mmCIF file of C-alpha atoms in Angstrom:
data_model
loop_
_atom_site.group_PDB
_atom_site.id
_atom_site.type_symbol
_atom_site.label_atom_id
_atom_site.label_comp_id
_atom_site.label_asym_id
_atom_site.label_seq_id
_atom_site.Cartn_x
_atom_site.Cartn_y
_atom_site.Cartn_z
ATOM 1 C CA UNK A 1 20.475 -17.705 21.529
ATOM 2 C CA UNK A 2 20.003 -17.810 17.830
ATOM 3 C CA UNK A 3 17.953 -15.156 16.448
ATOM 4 C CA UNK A 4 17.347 -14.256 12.328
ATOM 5 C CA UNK A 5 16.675 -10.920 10.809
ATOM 6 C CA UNK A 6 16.269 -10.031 7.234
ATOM 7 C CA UNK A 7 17.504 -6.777 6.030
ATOM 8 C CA UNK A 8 17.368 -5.839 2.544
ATOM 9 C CA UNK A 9 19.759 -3.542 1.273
ATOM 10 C CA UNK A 10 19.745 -1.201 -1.708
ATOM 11 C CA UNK A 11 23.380 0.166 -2.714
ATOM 12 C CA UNK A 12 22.834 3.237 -4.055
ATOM 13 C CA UNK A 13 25.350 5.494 -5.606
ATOM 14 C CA UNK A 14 24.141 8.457 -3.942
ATOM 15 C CA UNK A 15 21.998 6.595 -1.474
ATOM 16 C CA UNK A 16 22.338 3.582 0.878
ATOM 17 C CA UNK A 17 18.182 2.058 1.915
ATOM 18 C CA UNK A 18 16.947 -0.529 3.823
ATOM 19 C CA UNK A 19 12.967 -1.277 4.539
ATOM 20 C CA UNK A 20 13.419 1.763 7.290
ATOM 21 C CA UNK A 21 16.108 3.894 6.741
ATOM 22 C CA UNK A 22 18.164 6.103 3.995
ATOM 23 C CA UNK A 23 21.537 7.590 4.578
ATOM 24 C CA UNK A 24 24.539 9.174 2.274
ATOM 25 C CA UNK A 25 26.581 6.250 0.304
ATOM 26 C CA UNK A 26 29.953 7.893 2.568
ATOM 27 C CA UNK A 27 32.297 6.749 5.033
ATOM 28 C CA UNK A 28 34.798 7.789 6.760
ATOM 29 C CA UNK A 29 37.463 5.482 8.451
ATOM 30 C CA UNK A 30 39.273 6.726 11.778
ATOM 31 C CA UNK A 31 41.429 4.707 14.436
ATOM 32 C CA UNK A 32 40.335 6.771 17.362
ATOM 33 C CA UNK A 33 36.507 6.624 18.987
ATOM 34 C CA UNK A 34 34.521 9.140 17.797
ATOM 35 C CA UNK A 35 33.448 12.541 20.211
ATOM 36 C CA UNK A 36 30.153 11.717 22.285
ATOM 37 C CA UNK A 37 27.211 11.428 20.764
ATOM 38 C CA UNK A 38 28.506 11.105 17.142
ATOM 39 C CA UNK A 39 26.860 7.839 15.726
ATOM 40 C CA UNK A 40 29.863 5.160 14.762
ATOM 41 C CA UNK A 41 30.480 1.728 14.135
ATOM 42 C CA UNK A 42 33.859 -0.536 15.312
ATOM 43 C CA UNK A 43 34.683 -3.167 13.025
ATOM 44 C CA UNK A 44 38.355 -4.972 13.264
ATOM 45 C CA UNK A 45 39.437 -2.625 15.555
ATOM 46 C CA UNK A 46 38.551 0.565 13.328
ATOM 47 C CA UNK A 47 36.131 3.468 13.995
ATOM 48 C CA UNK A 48 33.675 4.337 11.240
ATOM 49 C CA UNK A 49 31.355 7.256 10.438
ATOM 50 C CA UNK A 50 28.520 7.978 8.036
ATOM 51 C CA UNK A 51 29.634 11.201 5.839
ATOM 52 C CA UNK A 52 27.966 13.332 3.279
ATOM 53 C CA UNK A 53 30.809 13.051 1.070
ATOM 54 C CA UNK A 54 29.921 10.342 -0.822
ATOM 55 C CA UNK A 55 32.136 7.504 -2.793
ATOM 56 C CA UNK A 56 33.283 8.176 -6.092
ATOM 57 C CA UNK A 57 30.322 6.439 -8.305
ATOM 58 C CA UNK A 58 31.693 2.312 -8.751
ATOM 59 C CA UNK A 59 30.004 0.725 -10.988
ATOM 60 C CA UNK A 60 31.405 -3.156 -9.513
ATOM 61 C CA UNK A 61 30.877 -2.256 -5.811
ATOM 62 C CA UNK A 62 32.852 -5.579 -4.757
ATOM 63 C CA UNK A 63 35.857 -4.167 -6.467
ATOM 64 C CA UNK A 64 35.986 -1.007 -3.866
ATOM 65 C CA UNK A 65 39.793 -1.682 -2.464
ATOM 66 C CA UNK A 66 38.605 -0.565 0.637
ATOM 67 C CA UNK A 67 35.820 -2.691 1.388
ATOM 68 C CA UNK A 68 33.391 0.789 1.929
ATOM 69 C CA UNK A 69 30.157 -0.765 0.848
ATOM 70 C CA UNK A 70 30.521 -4.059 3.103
ATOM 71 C CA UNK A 71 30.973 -1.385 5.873
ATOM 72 C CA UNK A 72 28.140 0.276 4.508
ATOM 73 C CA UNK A 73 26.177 -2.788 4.787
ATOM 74 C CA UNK A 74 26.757 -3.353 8.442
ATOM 75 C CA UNK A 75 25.515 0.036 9.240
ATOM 76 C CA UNK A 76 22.411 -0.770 7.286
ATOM 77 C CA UNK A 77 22.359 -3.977 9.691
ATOM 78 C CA UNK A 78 22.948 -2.217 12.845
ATOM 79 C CA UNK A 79 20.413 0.331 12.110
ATOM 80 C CA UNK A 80 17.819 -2.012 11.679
ATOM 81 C CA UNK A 81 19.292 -4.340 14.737
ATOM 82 C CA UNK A 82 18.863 -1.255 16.926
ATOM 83 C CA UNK A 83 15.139 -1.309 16.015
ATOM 84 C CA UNK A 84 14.961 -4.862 17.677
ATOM 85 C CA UNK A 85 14.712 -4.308 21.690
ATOM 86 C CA UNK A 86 14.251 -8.145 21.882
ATOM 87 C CA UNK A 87 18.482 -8.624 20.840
ATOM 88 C CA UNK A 88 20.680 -9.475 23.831
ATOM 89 C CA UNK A 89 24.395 -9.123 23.639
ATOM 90 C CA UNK A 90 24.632 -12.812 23.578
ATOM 91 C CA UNK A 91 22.349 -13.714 20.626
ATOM 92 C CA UNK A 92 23.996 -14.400 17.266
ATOM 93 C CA UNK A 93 21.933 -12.875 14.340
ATOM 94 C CA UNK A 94 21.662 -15.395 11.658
ATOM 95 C CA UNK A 95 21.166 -12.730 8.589
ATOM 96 C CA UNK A 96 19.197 -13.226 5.726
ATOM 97 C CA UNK A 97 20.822 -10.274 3.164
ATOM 98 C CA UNK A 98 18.288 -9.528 0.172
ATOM 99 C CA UNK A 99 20.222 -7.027 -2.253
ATOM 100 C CA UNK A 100 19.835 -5.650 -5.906
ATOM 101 C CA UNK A 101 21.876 -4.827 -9.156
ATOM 102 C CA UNK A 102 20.766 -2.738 -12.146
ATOM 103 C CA UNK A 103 19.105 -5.021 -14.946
ATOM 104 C CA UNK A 104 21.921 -4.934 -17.724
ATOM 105 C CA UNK A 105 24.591 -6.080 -15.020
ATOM 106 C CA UNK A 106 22.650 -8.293 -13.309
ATOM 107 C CA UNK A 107 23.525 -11.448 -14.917
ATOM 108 C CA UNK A 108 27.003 -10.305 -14.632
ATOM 109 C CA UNK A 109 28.007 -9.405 -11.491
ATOM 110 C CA UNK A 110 24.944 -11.172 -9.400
ATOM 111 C CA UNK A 111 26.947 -14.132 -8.291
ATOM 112 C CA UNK A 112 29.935 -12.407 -7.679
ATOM 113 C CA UNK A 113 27.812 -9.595 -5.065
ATOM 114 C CA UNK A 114 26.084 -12.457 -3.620
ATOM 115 C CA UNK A 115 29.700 -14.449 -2.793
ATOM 116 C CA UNK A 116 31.097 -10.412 -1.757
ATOM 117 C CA UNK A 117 27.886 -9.525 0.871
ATOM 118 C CA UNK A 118 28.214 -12.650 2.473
ATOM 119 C CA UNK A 119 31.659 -13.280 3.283
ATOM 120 C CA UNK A 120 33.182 -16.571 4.872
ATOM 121 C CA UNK A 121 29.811 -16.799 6.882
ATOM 122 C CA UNK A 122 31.667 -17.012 10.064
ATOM 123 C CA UNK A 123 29.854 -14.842 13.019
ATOM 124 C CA UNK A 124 31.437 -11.150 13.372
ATOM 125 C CA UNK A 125 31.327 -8.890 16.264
ATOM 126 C CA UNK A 126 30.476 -4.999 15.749
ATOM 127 C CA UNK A 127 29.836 -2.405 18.188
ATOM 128 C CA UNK A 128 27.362 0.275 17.153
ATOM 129 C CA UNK A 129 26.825 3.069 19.724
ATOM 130 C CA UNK A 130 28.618 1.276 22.429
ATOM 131 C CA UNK A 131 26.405 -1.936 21.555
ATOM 132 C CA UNK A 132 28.146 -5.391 20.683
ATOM 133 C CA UNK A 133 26.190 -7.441 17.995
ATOM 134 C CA UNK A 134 27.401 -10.953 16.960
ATOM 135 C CA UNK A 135 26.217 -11.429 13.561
ATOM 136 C CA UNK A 136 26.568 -13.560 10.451
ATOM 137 C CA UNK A 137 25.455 -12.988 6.632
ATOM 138 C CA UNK A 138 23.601 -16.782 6.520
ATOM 139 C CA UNK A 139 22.061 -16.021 3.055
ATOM 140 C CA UNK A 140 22.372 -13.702 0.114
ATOM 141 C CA UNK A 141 20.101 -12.998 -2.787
ATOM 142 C CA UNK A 142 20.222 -10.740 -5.806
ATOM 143 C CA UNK A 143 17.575 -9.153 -7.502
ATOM 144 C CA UNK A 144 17.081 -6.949 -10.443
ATOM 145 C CA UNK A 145 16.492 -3.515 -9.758
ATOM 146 C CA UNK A 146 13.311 -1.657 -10.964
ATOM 147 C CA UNK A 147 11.803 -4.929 -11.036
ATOM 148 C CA UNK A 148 12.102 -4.879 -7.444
ATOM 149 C CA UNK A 149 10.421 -1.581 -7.416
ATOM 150 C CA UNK A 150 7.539 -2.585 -9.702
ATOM 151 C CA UNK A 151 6.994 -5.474 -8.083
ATOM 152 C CA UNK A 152 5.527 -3.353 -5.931
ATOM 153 C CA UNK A 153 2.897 -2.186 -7.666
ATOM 154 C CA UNK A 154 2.516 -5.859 -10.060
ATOM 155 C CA UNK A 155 -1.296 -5.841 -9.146
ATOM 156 C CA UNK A 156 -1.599 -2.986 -11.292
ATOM 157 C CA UNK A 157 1.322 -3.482 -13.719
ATOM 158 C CA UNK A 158 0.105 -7.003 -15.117
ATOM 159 C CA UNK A 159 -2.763 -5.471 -16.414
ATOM 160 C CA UNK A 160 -0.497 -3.210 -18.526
ATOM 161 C CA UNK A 161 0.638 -4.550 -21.754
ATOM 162 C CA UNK A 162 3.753 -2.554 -21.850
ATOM 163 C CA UNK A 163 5.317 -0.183 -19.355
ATOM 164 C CA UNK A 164 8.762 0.891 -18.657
ATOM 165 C CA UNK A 165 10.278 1.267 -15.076
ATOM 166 C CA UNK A 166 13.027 3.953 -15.193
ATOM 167 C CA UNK A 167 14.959 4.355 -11.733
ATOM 168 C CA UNK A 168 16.908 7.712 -12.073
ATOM 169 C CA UNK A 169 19.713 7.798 -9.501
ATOM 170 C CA UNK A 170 22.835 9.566 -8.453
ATOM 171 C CA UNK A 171 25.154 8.393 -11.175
ATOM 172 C CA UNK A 172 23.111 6.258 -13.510
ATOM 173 C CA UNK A 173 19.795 5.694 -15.067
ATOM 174 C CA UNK A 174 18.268 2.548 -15.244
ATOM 175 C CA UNK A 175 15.364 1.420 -17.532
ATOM 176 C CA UNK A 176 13.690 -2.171 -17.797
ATOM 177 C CA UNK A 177 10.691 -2.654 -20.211
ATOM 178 C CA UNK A 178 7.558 -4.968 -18.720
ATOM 179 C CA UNK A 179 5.334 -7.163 -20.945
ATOM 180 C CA UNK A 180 1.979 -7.718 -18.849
ATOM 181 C CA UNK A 181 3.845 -7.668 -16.148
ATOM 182 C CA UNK A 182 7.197 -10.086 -17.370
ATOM 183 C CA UNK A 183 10.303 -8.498 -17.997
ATOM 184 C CA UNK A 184 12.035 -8.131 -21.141
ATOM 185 C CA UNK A 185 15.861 -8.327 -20.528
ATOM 186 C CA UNK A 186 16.129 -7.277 -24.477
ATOM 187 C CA UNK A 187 14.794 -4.136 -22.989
ATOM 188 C CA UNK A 188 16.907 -2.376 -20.337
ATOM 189 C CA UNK A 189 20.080 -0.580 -19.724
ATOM 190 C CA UNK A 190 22.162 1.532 -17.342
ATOM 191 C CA UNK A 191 22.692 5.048 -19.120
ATOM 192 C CA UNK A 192 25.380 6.954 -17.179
ATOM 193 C CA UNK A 193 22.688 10.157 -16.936
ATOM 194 C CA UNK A 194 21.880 10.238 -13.002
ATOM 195 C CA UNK A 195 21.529 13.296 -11.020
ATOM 196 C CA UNK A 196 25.256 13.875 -9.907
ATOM 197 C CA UNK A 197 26.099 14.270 -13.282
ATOM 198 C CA UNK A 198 23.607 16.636 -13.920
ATOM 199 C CA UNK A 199 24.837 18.187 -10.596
ATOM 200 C CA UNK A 200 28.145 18.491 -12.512
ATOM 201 C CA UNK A 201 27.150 19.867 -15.637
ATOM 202 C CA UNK A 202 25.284 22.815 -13.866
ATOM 203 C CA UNK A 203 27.818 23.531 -11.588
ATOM 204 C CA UNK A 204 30.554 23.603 -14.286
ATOM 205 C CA UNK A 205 28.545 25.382 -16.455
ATOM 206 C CA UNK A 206 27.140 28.159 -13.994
ATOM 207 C CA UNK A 207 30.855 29.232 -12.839
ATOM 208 C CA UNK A 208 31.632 29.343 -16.491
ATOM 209 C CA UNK A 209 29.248 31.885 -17.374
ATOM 210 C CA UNK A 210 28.182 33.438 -14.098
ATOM 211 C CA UNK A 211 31.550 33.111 -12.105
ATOM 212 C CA UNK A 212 29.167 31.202 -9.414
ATOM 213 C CA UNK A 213 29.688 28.458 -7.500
ATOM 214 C CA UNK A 214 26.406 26.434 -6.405
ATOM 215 C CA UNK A 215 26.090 23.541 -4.905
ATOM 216 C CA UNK A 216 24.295 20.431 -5.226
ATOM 217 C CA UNK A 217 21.711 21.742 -2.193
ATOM 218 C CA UNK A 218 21.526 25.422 -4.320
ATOM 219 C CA UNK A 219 20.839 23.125 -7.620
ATOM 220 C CA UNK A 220 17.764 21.148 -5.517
ATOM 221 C CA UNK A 221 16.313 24.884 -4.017
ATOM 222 C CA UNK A 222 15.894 26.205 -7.913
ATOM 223 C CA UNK A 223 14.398 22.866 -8.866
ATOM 224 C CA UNK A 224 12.090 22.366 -5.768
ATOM 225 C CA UNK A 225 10.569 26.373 -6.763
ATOM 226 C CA UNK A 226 12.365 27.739 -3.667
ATOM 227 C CA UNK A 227 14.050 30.265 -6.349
ATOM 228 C CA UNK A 228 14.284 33.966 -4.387
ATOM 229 C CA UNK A 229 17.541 33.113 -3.098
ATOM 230 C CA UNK A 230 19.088 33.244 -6.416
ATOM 231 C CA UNK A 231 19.423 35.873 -9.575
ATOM 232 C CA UNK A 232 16.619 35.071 -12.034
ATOM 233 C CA UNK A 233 19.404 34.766 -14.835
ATOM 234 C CA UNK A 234 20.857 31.997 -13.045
ATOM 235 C CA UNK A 235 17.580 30.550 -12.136
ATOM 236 C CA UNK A 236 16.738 29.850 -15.734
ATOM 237 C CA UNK A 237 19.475 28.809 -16.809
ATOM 238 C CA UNK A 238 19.795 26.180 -14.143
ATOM 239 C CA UNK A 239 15.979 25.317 -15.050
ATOM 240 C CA UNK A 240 16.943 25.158 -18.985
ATOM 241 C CA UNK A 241 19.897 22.736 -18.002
ATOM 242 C CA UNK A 242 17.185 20.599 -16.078
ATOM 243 C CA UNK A 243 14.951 20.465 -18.550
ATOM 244 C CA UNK A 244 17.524 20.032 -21.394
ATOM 245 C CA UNK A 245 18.999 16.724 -18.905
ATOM 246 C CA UNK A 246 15.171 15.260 -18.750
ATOM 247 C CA UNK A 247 14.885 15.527 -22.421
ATOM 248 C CA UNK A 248 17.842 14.027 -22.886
ATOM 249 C CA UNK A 249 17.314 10.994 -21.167
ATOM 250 C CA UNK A 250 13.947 10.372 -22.558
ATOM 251 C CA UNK A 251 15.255 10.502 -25.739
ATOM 252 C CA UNK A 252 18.380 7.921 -25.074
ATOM 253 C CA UNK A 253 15.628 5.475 -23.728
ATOM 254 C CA UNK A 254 13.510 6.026 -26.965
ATOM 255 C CA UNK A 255 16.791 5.348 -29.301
ATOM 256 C CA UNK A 256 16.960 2.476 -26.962
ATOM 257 C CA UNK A 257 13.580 1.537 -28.728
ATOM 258 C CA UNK A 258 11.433 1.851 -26.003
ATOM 259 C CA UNK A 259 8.680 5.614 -26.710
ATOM 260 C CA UNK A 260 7.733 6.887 -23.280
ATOM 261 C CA UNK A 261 4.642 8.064 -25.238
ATOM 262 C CA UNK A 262 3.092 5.207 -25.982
ATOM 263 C CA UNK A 263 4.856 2.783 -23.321
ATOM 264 C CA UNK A 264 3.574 3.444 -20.044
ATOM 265 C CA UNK A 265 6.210 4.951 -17.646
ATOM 266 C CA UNK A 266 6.740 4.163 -14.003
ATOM 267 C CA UNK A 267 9.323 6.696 -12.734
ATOM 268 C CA UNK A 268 11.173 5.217 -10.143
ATOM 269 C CA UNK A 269 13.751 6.982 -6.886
ATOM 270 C CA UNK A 270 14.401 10.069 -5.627
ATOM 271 C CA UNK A 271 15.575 11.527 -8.450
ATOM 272 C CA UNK A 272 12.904 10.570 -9.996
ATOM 273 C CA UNK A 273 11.159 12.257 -7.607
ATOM 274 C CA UNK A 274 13.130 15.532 -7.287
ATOM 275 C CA UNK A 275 12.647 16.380 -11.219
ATOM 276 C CA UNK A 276 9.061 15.471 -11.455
ATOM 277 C CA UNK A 277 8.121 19.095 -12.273
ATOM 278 C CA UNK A 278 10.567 18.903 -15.552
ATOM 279 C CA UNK A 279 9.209 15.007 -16.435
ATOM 280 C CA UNK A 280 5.868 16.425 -16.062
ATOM 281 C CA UNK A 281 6.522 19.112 -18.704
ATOM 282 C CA UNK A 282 8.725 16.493 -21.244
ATOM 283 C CA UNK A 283 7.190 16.137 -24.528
ATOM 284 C CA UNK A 284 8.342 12.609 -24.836
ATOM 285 C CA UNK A 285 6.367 11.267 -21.881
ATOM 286 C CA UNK A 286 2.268 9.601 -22.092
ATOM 287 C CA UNK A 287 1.063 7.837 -19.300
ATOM 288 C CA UNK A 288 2.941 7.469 -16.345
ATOM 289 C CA UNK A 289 3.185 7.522 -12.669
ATOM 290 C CA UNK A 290 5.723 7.546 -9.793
ATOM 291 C CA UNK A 291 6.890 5.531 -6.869
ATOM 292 C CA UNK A 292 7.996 8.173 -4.789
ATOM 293 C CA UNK A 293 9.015 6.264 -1.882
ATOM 294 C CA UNK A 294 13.016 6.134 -2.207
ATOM 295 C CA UNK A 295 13.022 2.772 -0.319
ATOM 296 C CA UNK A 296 10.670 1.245 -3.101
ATOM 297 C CA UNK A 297 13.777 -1.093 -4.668
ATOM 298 C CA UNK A 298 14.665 -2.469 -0.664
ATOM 299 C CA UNK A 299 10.634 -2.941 -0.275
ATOM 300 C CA UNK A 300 10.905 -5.180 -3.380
ATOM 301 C CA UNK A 301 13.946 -6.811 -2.847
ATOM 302 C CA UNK A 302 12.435 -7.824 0.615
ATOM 303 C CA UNK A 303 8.940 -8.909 -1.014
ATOM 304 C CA UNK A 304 11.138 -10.964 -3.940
ATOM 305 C CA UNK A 305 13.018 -12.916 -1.644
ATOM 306 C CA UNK A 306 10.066 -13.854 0.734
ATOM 307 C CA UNK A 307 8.441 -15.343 -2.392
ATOM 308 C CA UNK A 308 11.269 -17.002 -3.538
ATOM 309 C CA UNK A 309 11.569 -19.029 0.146
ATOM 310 C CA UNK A 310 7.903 -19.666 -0.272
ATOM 311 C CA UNK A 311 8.918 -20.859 -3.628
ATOM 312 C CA UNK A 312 6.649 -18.853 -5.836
#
C-alpha cells in the first residue's frame, strides 16, 4: 500500500531537527552490523551510526563527497517512520521533504538542495533497527530560514513594524530583517560567528594562558552558572570571552545596518538559547524575545509548505 508522510528537516551545522527529534550533525560509516542495541541504519549495503563528532561545518551541504547529510536525512526519516505503528513492511512511503537554507544563500543554492534531497525519486529500501522501510523523496521544498522560525510567531510579528530574527548556530549566524511582518532580503546575512567558533576561540585561548584544556561541555557548565567545578580565574575569563563574542555579533549586525536597539529582536536556536544570560546583559539589544524551542525552523518549514499546497 501507498502511504505519505511529511518530514521536515532542518540541517544544522551542529544540529540535525525534525518536528520531533534533535540529534548531533555526525556519522559514522562501518561495513559490519553494529553490537546489539546500538541504534543504526543500512543503506546500499553499509552500516551507519549517529556520532557526536560532528562534520566539519559545509557551507553547500550537497557538495559533501560523501553524501553524509542525505544519510543524515534518512535517519531523520526513519526516526519519524518509527513513530508511525500504522507502516507495514510492504507500504511504500511517498515522502513529502520540507527543508531550509539560510536567507543570503537561499536564492543560490535552493534549487540545487531541492534537486540533491530528492534524488532520482525511485523507491529505496533502508533498514533501521532491524526494520525494512521502502521509501521515496516524492517532493522537495526550500524555505528560508528564520523566516521559518518567525513564521511561527507571524500573529504577533505583523503587528511589528520592524524586527530582526537572528538564528545563532554552531558555525554561523544568521539575521533576516521583517517589515510588518514581510521580509526584506536587502536585510540579512550569514556571519561566520556561531557557537563552535566561539567554542574554538575559548578553548585556544584558555590553554594559552592557563595551560587548560576544556571542552565544549566545560565551556556550556561556566555559561549555564554551574561554575564550582572550575578556578574562578578561568571562569571569568571564559565569561569575558562570552560576553566579548555576544557583543561582537551585535555589533556586525548593526554595521550590517540593522540597531538591535531600536529594531525589535527575535533570538532564534539553541545557541540562542544557551547565551541568553550574556544577550540579556548586551548593551546593543532593546526589545526582544526568544524562540527557545530548537525545532522552531523544522516547525516552520512544516507550517510553510502546508500553506504553500493550500496555495496561500
Amino acid at each position: 500500500m501507498i502511504k505519505k508522510l511529511r518530514v521536515a528537516v532542518d540541517h544544522g551545522n551542529r544540529n540535525m531537527k525534525t518536528c520531533n527529534f534533535v540529534f548531533t550533525t555526525g556519522l559514522t560509516e562501518q561495513d559490519k552490523k553494529p553490537a546489539r542495541g546500538e541504534k543504526y541504519l543500512k543503506y546500499q549495503g553499509k552500516y551507519y551510526t549517529l556520532s557526536e563528532k560532528r562534520i566539519p561545518y559545509q557551507r553547500d551541504k550537497t557538495q559533501d563527497s560523501r553524501n553524509r547529510f542525505w544519510i543524515l536525512t534518512l535517519f531523520a526519516i526513519a526516526m519519524e517512520l518509527e513513530q508511525k505503528a500504522q507502516i507495514q513492511p510492504e507500504d511504500v512511503i511517498q515522502v513529502e521533504l520540507p527543508i531550509g537554507l539560510p536567507p543570503k544563500h537561499f536564492a543560490e543554492l535552493c534549487e540545487r538542495y531541492e534537486r540533491y534531497f530528492k534524488g532520482d525519486g525511485k523507491v529505496q529500501e533502508l533498514c533501521f533497527n532491524d526494520k525494512v522501510y521502502h521509501l521515496c523523496i516524492q517532493n522537495v521544498m526550500a524555505f528560508p530560514q528564520d523566516y521559518a522560525a518567525m513564521m511561527t510567531r507571524m500573529m504577533e510579528i505583523r503587528e511589528i513594524p520592524k524586527v530582526v530574527g537572528i538564528d545563532i548556530g554552531g558555525f554561523t549566524s544568521d539575521y533576516l530583517l521583517m517589515r510588518s511582518g514581510r521580509p526584506d532580503m536587502d536585510y540579512c546575512d550569514s556571519l561566520e560567528k556561531g557557537v563552535i567558533t566561539m567554542y574554538n576561540d575559548i578553548i585556544s585561548s584558555i590553554n594559552s594562558e592557563y595551560d587548560m584544556l576544556l571542552e565544549e561541555a566545560d565551556i556550556d557548565s561556566i555559561i549555564k552558572g554551574k561554575t564550582q567545578y572550575y578556578e574562578e580565574a578561568v571562569v571569568q575569563a571564559v565569561e569575558t570571552m562570552v560576553q566579548n563574542f555576544v557583543t561582537d555579533l551585535l555589533n556586525s549586525i548593526r554595521e550590517r545596518g540593522i540597531d538591535t536597539k531600536s529594531t525589535y529582536t527575535v533570538f532564534i536556536g539553541g545557541g540562542a538559547v544557551l547565551l541568553e544570560r550574556f544577550l540579556e546583559q548586551a548593551d546593543r539589544l532593546g526589545k526582544h524575545t526568544f524562540i527557545r524551542d530548537m525545532k522552531a525552523n523544522a516547525d516552520g518549514y512544516d507550517l510553510l509548505y502546508r500553506m504553500t499546497q493550500a496555495g496561500v
